[in-house]
PDB file of C-alpha atoms in Angstrom:
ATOM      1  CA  UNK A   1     -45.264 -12.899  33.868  1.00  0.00           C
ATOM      2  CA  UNK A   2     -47.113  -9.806  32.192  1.00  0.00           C
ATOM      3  CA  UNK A   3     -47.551 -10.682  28.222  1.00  0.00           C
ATOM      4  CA  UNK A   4     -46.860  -7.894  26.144  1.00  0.00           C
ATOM      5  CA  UNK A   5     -49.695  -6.973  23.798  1.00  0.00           C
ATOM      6  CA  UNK A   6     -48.723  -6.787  19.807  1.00  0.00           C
ATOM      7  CA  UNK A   7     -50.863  -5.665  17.482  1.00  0.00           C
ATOM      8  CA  UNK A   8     -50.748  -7.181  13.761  1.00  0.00           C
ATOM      9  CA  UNK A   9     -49.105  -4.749  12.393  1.00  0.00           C
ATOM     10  CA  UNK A  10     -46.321  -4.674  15.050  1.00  0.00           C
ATOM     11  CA  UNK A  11     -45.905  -8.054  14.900  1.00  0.00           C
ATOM     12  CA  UNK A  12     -45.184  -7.949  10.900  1.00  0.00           C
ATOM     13  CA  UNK A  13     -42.747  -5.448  10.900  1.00  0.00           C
ATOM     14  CA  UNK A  14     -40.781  -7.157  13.775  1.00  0.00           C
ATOM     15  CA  UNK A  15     -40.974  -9.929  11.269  1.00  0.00           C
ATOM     16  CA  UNK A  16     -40.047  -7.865   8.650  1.00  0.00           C
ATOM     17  CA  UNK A  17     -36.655  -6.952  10.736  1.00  0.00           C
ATOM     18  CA  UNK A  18     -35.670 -10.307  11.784  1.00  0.00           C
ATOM     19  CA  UNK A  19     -35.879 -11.155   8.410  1.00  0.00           C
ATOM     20  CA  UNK A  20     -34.016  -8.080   6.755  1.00  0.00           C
ATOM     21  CA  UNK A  21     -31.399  -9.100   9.783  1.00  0.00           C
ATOM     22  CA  UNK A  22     -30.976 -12.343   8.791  1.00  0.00           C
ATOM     23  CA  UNK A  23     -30.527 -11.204   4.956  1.00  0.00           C
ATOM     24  CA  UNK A  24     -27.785  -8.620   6.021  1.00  0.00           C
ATOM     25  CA  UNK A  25     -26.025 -11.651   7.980  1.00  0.00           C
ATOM     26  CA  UNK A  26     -26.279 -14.082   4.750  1.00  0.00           C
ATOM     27  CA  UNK A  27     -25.133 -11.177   2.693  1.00  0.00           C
ATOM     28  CA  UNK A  28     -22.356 -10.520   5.172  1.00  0.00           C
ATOM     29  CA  UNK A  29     -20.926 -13.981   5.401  1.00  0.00           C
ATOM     30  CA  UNK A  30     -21.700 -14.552   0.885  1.00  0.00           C
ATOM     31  CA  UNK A  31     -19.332 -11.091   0.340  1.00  0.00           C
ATOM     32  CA  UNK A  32     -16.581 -12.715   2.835  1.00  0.00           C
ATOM     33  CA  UNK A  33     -17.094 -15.910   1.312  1.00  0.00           C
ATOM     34  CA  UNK A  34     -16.613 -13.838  -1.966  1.00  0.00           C
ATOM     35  CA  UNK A  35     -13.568 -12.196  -1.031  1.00  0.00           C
ATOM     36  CA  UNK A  36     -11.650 -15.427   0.461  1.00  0.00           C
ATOM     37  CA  UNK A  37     -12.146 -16.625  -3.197  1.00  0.00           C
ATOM     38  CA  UNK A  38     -11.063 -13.469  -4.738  1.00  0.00           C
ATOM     39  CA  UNK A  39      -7.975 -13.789  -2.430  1.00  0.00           C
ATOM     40  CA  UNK A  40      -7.000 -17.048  -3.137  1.00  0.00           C
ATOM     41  CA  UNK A  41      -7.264 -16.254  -6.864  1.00  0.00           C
ATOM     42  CA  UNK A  42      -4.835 -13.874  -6.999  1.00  0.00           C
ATOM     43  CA  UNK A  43      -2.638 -15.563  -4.700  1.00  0.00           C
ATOM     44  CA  UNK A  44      -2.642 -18.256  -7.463  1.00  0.00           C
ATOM     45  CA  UNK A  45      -1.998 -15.619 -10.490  1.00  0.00           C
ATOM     46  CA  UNK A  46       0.989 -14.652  -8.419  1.00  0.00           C
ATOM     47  CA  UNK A  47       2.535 -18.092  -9.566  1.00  0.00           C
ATOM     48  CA  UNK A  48       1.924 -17.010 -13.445  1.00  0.00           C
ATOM     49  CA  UNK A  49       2.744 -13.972 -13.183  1.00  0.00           C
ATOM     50  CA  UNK A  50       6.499 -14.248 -14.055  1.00  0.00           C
ATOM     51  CA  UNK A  51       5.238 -16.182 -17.217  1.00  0.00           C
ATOM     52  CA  UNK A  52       2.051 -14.364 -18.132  1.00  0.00           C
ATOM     53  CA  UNK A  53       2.638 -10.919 -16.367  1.00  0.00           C
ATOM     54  CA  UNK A  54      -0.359  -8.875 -14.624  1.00  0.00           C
ATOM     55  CA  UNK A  55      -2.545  -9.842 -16.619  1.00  0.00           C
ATOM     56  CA  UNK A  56      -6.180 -12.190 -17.519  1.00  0.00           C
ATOM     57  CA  UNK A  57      -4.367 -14.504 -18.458  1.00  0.00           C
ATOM     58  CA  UNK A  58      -2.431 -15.046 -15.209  1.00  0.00           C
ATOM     59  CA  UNK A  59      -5.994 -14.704 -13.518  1.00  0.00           C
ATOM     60  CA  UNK A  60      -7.353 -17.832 -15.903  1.00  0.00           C
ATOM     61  CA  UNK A  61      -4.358 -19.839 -14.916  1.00  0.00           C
ATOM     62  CA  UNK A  62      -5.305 -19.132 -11.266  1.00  0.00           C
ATOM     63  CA  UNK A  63      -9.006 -19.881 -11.601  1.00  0.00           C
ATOM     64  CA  UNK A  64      -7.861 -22.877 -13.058  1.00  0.00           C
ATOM     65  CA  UNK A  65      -5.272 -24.299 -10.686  1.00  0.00           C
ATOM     66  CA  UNK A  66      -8.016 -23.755  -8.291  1.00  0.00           C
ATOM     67  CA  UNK A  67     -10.756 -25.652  -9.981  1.00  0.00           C
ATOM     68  CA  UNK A  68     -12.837 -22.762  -9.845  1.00  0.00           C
ATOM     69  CA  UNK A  69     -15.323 -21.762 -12.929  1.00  0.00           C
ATOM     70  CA  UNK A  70     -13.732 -19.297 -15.217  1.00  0.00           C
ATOM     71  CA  UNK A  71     -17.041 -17.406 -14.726  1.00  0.00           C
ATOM     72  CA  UNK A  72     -14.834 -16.025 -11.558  1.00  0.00           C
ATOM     73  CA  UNK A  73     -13.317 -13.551 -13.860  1.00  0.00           C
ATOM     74  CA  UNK A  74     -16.253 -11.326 -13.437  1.00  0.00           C
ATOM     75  CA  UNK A  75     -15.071 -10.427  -9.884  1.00  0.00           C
ATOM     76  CA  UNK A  76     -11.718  -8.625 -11.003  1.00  0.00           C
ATOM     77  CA  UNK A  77     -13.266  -5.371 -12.793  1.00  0.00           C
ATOM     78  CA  UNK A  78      -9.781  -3.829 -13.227  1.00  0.00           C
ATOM     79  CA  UNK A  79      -8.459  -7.457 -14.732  1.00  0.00           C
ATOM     80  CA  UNK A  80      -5.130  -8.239 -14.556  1.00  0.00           C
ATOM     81  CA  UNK A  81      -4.172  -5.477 -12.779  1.00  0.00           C
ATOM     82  CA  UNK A  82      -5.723  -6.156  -9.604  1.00  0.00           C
ATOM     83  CA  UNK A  83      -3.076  -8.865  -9.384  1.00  0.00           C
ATOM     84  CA  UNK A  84      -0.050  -6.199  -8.729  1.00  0.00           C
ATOM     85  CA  UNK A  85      -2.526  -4.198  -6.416  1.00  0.00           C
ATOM     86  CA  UNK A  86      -2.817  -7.152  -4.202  1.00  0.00           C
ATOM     87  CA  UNK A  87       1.131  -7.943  -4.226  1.00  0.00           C
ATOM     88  CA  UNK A  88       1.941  -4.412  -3.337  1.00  0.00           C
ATOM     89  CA  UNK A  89      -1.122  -4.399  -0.628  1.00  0.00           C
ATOM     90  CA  UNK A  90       0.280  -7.815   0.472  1.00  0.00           C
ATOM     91  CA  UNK A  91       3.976  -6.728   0.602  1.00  0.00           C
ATOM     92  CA  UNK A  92       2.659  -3.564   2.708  1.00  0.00           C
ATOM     93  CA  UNK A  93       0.921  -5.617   5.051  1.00  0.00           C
ATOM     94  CA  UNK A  94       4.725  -7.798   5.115  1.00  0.00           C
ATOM     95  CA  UNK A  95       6.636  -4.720   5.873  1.00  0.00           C
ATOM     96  CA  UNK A  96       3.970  -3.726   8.901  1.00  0.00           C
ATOM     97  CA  UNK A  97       4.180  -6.694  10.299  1.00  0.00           C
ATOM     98  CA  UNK A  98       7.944  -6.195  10.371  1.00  0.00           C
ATOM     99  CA  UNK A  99       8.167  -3.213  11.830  1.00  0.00           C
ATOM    100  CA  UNK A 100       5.486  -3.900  14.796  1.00  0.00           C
ATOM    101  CA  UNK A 101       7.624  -6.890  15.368  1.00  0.00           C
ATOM    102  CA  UNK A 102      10.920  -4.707  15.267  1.00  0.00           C
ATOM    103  CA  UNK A 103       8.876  -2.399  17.978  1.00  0.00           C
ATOM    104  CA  UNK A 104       7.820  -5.128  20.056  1.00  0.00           C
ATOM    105  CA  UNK A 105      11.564  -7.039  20.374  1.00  0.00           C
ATOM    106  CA  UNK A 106      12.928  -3.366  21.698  1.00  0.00           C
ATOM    107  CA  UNK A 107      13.898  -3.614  24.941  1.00  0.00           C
ATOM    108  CA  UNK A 108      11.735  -1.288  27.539  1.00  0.00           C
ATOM    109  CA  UNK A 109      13.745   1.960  28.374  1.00  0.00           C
ATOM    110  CA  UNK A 110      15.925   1.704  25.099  1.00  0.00           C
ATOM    111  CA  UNK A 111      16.101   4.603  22.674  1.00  0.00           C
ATOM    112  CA  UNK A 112      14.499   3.840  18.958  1.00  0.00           C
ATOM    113  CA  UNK A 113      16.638   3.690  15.845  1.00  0.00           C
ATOM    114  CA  UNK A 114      17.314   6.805  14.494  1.00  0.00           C
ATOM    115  CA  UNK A 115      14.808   8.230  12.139  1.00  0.00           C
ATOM    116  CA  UNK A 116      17.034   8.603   9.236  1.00  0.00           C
ATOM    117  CA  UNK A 117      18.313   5.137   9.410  1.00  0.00           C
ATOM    118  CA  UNK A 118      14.704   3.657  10.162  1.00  0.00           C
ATOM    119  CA  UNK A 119      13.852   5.384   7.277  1.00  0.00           C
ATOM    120  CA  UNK A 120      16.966   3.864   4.829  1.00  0.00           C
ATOM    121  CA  UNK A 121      15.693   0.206   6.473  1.00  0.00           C
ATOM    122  CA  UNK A 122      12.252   0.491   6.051  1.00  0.00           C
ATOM    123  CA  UNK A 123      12.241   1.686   2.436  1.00  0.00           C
ATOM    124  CA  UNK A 124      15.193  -0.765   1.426  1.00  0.00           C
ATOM    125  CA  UNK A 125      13.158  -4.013   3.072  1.00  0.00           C
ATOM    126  CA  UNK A 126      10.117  -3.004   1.026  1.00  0.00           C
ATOM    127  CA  UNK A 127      11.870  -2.813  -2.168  1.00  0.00           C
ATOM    128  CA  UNK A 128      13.683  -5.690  -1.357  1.00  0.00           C
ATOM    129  CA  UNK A 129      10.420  -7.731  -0.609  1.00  0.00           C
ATOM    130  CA  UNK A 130       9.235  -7.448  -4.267  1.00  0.00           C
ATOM    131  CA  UNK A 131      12.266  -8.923  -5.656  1.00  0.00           C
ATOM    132  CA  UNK A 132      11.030 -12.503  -6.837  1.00  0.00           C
ATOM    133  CA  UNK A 133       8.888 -10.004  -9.274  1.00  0.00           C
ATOM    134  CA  UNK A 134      11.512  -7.381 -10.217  1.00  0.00           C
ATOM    135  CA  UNK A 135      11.557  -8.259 -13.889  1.00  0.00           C
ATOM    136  CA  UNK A 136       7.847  -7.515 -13.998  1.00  0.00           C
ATOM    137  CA  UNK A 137       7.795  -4.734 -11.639  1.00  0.00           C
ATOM    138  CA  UNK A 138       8.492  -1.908 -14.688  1.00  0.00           C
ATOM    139  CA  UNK A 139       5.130  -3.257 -15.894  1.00  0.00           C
ATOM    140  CA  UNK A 140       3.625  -3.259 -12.557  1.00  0.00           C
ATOM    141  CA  UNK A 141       3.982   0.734 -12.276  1.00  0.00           C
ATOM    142  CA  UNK A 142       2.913   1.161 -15.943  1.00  0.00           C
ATOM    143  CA  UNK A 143      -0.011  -0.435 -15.147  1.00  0.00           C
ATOM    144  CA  UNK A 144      -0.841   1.179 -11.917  1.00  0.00           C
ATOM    145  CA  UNK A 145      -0.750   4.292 -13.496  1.00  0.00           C
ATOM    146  CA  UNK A 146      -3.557   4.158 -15.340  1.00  0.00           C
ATOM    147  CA  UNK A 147      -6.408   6.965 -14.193  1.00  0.00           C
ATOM    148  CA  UNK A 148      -9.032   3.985 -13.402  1.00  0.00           C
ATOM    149  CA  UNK A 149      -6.689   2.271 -11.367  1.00  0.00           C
ATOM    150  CA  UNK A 150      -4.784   5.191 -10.025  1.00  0.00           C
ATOM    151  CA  UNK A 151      -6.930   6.194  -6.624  1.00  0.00           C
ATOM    152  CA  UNK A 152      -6.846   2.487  -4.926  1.00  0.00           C
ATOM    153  CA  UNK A 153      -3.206   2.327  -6.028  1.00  0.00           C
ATOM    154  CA  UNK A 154      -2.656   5.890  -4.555  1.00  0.00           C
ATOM    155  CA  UNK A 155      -4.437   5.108  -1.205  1.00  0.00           C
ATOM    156  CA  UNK A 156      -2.325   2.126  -0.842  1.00  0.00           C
ATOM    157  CA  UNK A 157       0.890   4.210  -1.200  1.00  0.00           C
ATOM    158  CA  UNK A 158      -0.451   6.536   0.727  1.00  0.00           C
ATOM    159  CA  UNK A 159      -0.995   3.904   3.820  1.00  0.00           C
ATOM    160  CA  UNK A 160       2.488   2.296   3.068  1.00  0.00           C
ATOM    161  CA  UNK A 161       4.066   5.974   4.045  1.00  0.00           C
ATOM    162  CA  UNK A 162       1.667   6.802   6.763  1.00  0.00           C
ATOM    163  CA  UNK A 163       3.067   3.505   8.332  1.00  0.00           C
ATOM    164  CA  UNK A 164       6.502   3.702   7.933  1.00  0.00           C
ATOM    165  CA  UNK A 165       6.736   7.151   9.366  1.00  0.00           C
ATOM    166  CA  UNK A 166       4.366   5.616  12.531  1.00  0.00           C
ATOM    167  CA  UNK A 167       6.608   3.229  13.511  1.00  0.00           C
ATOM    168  CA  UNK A 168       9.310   5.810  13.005  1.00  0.00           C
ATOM    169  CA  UNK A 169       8.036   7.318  16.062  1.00  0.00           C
ATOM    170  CA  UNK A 170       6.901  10.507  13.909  1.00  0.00           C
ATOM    171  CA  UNK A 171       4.249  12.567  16.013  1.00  0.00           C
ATOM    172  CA  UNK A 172       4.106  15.432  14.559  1.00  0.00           C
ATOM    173  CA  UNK A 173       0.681  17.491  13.741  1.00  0.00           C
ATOM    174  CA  UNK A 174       1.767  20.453  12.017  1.00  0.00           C
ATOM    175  CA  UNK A 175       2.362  21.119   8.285  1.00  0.00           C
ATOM    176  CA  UNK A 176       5.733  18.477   8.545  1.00  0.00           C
ATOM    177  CA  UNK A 177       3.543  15.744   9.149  1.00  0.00           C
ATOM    178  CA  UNK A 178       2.012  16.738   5.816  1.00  0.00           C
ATOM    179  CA  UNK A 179       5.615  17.540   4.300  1.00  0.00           C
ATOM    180  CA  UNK A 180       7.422  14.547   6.150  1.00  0.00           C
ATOM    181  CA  UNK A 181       4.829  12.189   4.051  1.00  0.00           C
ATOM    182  CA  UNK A 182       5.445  13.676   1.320  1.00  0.00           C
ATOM    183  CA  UNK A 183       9.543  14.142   1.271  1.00  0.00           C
ATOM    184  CA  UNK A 184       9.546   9.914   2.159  1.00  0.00           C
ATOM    185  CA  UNK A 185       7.101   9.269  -0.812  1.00  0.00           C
ATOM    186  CA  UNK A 186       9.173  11.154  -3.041  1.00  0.00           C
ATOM    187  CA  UNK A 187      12.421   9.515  -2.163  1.00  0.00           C
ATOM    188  CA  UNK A 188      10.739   5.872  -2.330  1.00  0.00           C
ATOM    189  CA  UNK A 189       9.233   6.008  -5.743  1.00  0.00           C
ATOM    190  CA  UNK A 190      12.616   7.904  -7.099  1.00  0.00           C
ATOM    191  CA  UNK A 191      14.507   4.825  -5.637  1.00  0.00           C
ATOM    192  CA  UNK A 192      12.100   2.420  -7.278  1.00  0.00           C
ATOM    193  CA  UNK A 193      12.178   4.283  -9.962  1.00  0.00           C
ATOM    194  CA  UNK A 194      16.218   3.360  -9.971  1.00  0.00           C
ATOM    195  CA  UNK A 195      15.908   0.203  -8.556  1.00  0.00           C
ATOM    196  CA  UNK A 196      14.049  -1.462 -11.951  1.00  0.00           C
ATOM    197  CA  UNK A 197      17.136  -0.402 -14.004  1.00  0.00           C
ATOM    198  CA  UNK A 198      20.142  -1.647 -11.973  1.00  0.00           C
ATOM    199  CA  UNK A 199      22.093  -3.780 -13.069  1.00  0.00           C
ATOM    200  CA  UNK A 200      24.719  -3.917 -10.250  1.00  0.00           C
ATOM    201  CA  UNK A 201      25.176  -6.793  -7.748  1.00  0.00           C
ATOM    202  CA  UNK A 202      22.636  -7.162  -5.120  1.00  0.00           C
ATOM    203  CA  UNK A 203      21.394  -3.334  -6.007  1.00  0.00           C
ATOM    204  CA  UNK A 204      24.443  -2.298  -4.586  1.00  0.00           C
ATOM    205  CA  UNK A 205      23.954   1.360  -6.558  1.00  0.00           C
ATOM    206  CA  UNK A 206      20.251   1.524  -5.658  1.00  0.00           C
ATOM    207  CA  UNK A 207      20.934   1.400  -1.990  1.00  0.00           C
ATOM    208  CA  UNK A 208      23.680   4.109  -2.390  1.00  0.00           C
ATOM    209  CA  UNK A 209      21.051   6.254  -4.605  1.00  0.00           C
ATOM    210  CA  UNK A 210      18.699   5.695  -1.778  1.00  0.00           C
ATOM    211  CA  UNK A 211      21.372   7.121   0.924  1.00  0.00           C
ATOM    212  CA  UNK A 212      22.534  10.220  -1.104  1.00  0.00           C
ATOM    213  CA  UNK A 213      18.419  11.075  -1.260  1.00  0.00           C
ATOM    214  CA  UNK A 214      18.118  10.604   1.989  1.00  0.00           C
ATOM    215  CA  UNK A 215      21.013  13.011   2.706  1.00  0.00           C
ATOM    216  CA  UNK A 216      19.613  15.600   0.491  1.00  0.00           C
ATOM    217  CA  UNK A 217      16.637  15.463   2.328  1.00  0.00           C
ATOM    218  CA  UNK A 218      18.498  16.519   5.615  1.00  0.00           C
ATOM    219  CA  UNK A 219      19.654  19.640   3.900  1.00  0.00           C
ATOM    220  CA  UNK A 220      17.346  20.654   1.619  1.00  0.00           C
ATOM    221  CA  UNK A 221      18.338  24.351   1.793  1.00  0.00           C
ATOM    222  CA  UNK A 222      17.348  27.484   2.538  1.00  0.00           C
ATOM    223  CA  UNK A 223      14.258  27.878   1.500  1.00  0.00           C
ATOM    224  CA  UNK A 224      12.323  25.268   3.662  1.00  0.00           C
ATOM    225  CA  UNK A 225       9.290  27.661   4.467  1.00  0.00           C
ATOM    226  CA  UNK A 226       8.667  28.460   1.054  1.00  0.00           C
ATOM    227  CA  UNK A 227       9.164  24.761   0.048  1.00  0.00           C
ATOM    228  CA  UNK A 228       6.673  23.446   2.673  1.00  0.00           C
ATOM    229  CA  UNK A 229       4.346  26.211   1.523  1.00  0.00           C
ATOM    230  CA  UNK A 230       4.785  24.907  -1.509  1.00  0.00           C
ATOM    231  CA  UNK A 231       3.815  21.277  -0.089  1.00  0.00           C
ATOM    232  CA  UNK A 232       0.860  22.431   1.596  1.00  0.00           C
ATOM    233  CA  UNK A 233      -0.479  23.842  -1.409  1.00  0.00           C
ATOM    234  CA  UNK A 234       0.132  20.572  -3.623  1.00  0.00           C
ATOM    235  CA  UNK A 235      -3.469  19.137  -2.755  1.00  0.00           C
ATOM    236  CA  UNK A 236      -2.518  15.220  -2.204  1.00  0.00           C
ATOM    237  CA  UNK A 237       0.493  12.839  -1.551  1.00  0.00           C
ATOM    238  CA  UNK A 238       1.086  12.234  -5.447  1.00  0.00           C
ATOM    239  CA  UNK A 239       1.775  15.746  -6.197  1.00  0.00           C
ATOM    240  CA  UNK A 240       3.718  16.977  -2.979  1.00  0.00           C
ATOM    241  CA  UNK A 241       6.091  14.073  -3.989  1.00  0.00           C
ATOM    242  CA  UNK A 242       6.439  15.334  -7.433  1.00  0.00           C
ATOM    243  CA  UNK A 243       7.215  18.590  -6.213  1.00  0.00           C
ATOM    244  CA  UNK A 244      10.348  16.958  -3.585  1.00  0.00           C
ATOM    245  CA  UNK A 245      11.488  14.836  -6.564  1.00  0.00           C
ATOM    246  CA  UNK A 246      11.466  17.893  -8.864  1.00  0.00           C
ATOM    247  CA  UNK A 247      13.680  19.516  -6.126  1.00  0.00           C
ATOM    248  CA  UNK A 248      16.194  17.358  -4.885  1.00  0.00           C
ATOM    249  CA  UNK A 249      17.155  16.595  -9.197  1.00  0.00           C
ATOM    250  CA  UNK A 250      17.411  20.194  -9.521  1.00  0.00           C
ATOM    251  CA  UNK A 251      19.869  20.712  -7.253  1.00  0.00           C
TER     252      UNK A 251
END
């Protein structure tokens, strides 16, 4: 066999590269390591959260059930609020899961739900997923909307309707897929919004809020073209939601 010819300087920067490689794959595996902790931290909180709300304090508790160095605290930069922003990623995650599953368990050839009732069912099981939290869930949204924590909060909304309206079989990829988005956002948060001050039996009046907005959606009047103007002018999710909300209370 031929053997290739290196000079010194080739040889140090291929040295230089296996070296740099093997730092990237240590740093790889030390920021998953990282975030496993991170994880289970939070997971922890959850159990003080009841108690303690979103806050350090729940996080201490958690470090501490865990054994872990209260040092760990430096890895939650928002603080306590990054406890809710997991839940509501987690409970996202949940409601995928249950959806794909729903998909899956159809029977080939058979027609999908329809949308307005996959709709009522989707955004009802989410809801009713963060239940064993509701009397902390008012805080939850207070805290959420603070402008530091506001984009990651917003993204994660954002992905929570983009997914619902997947599995709803949506495929449009004109202005309504823009609209549709936003009309769905607008009724969710609005039955939330509800939701956190019934009182009735099982949420019996937040489920029939949640049907007479999804009524109103299926008629919202004359003026659609001008109202999905509007939409497409809005500039993100947040504010096209605003603008449904604003709309269906007016009327």
């Amino acid at each position: 066999l031929a053997t290739e010819h290196v000079s010194g300087k080739q040889w140090y920067q291929r040295r230089v590269r296996g070296r740099m490689a093997g730092f990237r794959s240590t740093q790889t595996h030390a920021s998953e390591k990282a975030e496993d902790i991170k994880y289970d931290i939070l997971e922890a909180a959850l159990c003080h959260v009841n108690n303690h709300g979103w806050s350090e304090a729940a996080l201490k508790l958690g470090i501490a059930d865990l054994g872990l160095s209260e040092a760990c605290l430096s890895m939650f930069s928002l603080g306590g609020v990054e406890i809710a922003l997991h839940y509501d990623k987690t409970l996202n995650e949940e409601l995928e899961d249950m959806m794909a599953q729903q998909q899956d368990d159809r029977l080939p050839g058979s027609e999908p739900p329809p949308i307005a009732h996959f709709l009522k069912d989707a955004i009802k099981t989410r809801l009713q997923l963060q239940v064993p939290y509701f009397d902390r869930w008012a805080e939850a949204l207070s805290l959420v909307a603070s402008p530091k924590v506001v984009p990651r909060a917003a993204e994660q909304f954002a992905h929570l309707i983009d997914d619902i309206w997947f599995y709803a079989g949506d495929e449009s990829s004109d202005v309504t897929w823009y609209t549709r988005r936003a009309t769905v956002a607008a009724v969710y948060r609005m039955t939330e919004l509800f939701m956190i001050q019934d009182e009735s039996p099982d949420f019996t009046e937040t489920w029939a809020f949640l049907d007479r907005r999804l009524s109103e959606l299926e008629n919202m009047g004359e003026n659609r073209l001008d109202f999905e103007k509007e939409l497409e002018n809005a500039g993100d999710l947040a504010k096209a939601a605003f603008i449904i909300a604003r709309n269906m209370l007016s009327r």
